[in-house]
PDB file of C-alpha atoms in Angstrom:
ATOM      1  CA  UNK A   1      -8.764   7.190   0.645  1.00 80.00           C
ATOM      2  CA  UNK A   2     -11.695   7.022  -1.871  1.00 85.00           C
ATOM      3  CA  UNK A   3      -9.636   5.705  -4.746  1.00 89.00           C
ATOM      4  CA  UNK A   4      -8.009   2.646  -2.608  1.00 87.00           C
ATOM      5  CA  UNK A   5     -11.699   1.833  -1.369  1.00 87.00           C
ATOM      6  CA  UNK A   6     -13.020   2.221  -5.258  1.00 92.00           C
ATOM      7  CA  UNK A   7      -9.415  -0.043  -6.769  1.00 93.00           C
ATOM      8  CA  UNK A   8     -10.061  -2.628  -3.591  1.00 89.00           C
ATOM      9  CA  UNK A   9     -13.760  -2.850  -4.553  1.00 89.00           C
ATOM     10  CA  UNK A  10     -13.614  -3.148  -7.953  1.00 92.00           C
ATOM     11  CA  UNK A  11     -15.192  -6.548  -9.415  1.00 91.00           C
ATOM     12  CA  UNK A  12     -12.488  -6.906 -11.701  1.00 93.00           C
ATOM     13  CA  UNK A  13      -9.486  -8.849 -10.621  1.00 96.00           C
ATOM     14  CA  UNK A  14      -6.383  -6.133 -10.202  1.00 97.00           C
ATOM     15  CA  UNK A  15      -2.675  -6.559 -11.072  1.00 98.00           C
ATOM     16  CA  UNK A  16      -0.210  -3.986 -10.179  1.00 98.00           C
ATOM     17  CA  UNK A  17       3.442  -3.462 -11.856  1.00 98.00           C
ATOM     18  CA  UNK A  18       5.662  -1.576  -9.598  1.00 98.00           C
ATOM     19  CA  UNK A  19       8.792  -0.182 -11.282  1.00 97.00           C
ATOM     20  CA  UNK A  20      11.041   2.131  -9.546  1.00 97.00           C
ATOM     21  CA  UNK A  21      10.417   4.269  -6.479  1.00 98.00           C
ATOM     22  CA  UNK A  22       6.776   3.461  -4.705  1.00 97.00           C
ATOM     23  CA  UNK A  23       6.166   6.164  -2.199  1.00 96.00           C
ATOM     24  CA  UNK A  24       3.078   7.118   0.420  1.00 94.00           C
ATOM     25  CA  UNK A  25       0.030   6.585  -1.422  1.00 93.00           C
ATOM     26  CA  UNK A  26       1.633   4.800  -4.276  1.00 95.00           C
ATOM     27  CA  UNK A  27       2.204   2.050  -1.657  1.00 95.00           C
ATOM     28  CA  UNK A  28      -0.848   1.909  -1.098  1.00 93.00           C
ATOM     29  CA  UNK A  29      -2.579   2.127  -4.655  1.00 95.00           C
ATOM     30  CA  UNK A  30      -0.218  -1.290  -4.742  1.00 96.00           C
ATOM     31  CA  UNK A  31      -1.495  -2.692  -1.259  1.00 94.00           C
ATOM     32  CA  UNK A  32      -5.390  -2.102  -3.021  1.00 93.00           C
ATOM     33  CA  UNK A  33      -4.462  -4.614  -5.569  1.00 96.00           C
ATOM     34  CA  UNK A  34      -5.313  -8.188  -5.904  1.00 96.00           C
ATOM     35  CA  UNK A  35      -1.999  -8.750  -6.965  1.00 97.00           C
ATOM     36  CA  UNK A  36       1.392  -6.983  -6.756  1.00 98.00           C
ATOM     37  CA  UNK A  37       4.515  -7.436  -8.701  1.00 98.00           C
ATOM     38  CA  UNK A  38       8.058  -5.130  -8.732  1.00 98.00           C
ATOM     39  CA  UNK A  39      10.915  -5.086 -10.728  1.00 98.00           C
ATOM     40  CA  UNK A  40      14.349  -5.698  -8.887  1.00 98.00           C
ATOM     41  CA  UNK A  41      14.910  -2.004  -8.769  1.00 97.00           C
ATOM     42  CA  UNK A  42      11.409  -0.738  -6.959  1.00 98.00           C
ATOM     43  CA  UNK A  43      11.619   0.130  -3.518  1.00 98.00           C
ATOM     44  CA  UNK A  44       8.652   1.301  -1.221  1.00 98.00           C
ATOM     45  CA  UNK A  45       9.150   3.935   1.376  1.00 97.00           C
ATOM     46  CA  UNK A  46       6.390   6.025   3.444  1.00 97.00           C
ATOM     47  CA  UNK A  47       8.158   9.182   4.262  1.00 96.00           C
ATOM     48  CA  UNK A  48       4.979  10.977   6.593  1.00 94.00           C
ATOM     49  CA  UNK A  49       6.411  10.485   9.816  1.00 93.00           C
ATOM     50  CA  UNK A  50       9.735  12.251   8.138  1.00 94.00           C
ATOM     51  CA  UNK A  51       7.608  14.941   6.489  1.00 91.00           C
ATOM     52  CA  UNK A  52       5.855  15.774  10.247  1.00 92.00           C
ATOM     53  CA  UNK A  53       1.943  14.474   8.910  1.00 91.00           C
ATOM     54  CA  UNK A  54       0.259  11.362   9.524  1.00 89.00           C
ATOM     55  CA  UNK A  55      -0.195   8.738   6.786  1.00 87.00           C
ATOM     56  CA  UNK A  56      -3.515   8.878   6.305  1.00 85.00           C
ATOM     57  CA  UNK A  57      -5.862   7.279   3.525  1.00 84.00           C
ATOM     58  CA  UNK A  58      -6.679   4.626   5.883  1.00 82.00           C
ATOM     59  CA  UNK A  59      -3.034   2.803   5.515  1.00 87.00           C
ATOM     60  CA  UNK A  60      -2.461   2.017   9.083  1.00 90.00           C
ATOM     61  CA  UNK A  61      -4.976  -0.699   9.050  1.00 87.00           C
ATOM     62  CA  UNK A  62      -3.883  -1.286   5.607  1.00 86.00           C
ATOM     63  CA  UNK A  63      -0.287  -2.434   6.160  1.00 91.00           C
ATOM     64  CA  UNK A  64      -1.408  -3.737   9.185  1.00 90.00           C
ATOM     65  CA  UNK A  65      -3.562  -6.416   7.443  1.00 88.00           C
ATOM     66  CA  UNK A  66      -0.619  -6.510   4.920  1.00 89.00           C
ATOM     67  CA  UNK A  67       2.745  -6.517   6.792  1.00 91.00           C
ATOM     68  CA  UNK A  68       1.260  -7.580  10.622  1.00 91.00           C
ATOM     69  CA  UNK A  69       1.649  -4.727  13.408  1.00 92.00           C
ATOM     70  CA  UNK A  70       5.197  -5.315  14.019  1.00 95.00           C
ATOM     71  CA  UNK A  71       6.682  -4.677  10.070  1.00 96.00           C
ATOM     72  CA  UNK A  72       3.762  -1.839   9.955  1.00 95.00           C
ATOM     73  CA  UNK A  73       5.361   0.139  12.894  1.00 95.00           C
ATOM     74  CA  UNK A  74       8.587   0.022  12.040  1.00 97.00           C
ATOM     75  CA  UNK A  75       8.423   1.220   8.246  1.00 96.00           C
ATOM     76  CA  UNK A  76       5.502   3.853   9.632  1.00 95.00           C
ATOM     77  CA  UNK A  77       7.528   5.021  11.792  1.00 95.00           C
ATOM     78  CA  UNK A  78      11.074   4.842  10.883  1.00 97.00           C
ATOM     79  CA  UNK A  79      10.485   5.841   7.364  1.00 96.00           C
ATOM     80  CA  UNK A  80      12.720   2.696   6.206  1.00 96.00           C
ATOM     81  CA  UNK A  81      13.105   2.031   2.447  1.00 97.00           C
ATOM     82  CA  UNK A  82      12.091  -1.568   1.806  1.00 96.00           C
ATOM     83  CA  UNK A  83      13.833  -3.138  -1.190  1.00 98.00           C
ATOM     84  CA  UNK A  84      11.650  -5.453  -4.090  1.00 98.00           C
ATOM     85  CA  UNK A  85      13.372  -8.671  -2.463  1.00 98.00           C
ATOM     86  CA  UNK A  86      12.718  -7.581   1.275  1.00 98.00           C
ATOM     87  CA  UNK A  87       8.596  -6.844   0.429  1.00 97.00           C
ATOM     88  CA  UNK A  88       8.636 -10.438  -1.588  1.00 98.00           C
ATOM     89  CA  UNK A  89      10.213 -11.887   1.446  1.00 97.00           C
ATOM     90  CA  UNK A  90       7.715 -10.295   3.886  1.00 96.00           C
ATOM     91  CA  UNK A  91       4.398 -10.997   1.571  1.00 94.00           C
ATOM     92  CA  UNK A  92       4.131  -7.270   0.166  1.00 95.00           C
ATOM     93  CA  UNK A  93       4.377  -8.376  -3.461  1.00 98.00           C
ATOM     94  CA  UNK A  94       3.884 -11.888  -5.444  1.00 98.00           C
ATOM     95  CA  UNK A  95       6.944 -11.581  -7.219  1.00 98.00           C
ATOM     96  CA  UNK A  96      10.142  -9.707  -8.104  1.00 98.00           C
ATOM     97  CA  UNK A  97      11.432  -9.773 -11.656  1.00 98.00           C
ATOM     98  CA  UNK A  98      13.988  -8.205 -14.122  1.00 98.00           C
ATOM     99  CA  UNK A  99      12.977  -5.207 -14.946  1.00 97.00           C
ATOM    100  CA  UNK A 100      13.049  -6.526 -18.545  1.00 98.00           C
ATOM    101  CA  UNK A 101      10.508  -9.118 -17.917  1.00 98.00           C
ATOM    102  CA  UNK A 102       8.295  -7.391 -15.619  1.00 98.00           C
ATOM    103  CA  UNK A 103       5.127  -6.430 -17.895  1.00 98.00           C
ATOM    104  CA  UNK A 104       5.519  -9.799 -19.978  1.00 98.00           C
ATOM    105  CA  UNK A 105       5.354 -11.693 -16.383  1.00 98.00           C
ATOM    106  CA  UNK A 106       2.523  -9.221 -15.219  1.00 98.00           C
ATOM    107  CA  UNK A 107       0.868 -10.308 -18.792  1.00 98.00           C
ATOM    108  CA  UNK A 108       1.334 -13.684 -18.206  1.00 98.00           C
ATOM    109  CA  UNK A 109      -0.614 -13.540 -14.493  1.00 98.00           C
ATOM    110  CA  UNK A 110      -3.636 -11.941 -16.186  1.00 97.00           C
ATOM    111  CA  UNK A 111      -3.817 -14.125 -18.824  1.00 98.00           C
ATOM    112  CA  UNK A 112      -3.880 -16.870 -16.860  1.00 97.00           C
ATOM    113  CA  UNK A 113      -6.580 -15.117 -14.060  1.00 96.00           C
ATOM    114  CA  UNK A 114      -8.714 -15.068 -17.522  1.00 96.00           C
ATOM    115  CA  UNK A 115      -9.328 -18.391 -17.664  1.00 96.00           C
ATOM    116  CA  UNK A 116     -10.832 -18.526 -14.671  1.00 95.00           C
ATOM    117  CA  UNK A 117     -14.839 -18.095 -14.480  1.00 93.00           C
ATOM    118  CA  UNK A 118     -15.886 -14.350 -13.409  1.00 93.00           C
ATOM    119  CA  UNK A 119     -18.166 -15.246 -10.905  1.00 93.00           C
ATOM    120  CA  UNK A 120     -15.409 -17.378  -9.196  1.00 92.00           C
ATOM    121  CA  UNK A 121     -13.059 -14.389  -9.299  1.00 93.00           C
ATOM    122  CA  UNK A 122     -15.439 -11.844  -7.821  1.00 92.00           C
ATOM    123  CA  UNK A 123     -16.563 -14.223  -5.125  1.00 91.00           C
ATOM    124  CA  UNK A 124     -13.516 -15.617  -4.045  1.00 92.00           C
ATOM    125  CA  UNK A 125     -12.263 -11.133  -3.855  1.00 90.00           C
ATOM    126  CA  UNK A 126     -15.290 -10.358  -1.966  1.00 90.00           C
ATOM    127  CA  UNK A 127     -14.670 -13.382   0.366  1.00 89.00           C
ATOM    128  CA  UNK A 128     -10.479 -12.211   0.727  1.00 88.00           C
ATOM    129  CA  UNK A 129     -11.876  -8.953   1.176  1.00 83.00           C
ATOM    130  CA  UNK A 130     -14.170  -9.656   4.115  1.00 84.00           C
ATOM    131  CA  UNK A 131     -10.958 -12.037   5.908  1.00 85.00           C
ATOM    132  CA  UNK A 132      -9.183  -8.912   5.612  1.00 78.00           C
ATOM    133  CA  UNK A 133     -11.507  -6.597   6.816  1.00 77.00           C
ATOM    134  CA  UNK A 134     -12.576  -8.999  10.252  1.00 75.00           C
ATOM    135  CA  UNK A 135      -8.284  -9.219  10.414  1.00 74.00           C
ATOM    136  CA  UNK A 136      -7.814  -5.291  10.745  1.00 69.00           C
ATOM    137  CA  UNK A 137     -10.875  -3.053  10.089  1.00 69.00           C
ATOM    138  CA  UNK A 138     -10.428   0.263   8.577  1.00 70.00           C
ATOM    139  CA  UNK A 139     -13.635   2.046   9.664  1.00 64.00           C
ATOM    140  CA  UNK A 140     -11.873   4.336  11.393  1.00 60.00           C
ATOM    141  CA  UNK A 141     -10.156   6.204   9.003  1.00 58.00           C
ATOM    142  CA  UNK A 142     -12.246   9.327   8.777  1.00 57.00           C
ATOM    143  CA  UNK A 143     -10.431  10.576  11.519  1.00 67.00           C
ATOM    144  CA  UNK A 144      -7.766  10.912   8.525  1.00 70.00           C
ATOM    145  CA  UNK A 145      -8.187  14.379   7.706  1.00 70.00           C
ATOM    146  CA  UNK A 146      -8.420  15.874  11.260  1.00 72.00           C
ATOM    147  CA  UNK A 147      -5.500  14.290  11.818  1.00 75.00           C
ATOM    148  CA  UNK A 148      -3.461  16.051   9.281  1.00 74.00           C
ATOM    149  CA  UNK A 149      -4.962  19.115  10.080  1.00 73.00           C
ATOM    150  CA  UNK A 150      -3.770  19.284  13.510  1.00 81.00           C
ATOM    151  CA  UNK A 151      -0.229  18.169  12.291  1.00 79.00           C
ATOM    152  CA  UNK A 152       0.000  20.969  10.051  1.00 80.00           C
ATOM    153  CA  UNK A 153       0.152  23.275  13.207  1.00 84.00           C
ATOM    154  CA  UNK A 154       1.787  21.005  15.516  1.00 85.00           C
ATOM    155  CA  UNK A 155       5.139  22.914  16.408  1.00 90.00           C
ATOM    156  CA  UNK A 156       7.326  19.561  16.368  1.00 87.00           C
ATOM    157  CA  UNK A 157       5.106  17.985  12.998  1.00 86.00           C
ATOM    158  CA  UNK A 158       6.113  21.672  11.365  1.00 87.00           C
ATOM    159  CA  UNK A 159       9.845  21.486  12.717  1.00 90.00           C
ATOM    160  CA  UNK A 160      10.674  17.820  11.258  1.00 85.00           C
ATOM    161  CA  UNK A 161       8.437  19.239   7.985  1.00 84.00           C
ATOM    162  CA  UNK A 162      11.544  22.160   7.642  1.00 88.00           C
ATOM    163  CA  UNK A 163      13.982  19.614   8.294  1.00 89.00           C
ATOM    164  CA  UNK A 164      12.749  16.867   5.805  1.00 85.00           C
ATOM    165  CA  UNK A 165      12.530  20.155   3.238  1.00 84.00           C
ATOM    166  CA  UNK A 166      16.079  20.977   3.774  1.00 85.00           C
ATOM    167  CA  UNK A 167      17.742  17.758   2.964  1.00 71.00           C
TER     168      UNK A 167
END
């Protein structure tokens, strides 16, 4: 929870390059970015509710403020994959690209973000930031670990944890 805070916080404007599987907190390493990009061939998935714990790091009001309450709840809780076309078309990520021309495209963002002026760059992520925050605040998320704790001797959170184990 204390590394998306510290990635989401940072002055410096952040790109991420998602290649592949992005799964739990990597979704959410992604969703602390400024900006997000995926090959064709990523697809995101947040297997918790499959697993029997709760997805903690404060991502609930995370994808909320991302994906709106109705997209959050269903990939929370069914566990759905979402493709790299699906999370362009629902405002995950900025872009989808060949996997060939991911990092170049990625390159080409940044390069461009540098010709902006820092101080307009940090202002206008503090002033995103605080939209976001008054959208869906996250304050709550200390309850995280307690949370996880009871789920870890929940009989049905421990029963769907075999099951996920023995697929």
């Amino acid at each position: 929870r204390r590394m998306i805070q510290i990635i989401s916080k940072m002055r410096a404007t952040t790109i991420a390059a998602v290649h592949g599987h992005c799964i739990g907190g990597g979704w959410l390493l992604m969703l602390a970015c400024d900006f997000r990009y995926a090959s064709n061939c990523a697809s995101f998935r947040l297997p918790e509710a499959d697993i029997g714990i709760p997805l903690a790091w404060g991502a609930v009001p995370w994808l909320t403020r991302e994906a709106g309450s109705l997209l959050a709840s269903e990939l929370i809780l069914t566990c759905r994959e979402l493709g790299a076309a699906e999370a362009l078309s629902r405002g995950m990520v900025n872009g989808v690209f060949d996997a060939s021309a991911l990092m170049a495209e990625v390159t080409a963002v940044a390069d461009r973000l540098s010709l902006h002026s820092p101080l307009i760059l940090e202002t206008t992520k503090a002033q995103l930031a605080a939209a976001k925050q008054s959208l869906c605040p996250d304050g709550y998320g200390f309850t995280d670990a307690h949370v996880l704790y009871s789920a870890l001797s929940d009989e049905a959170s421990v029963r769907a944890r075999n099951r996920y184990l023995e697929l």
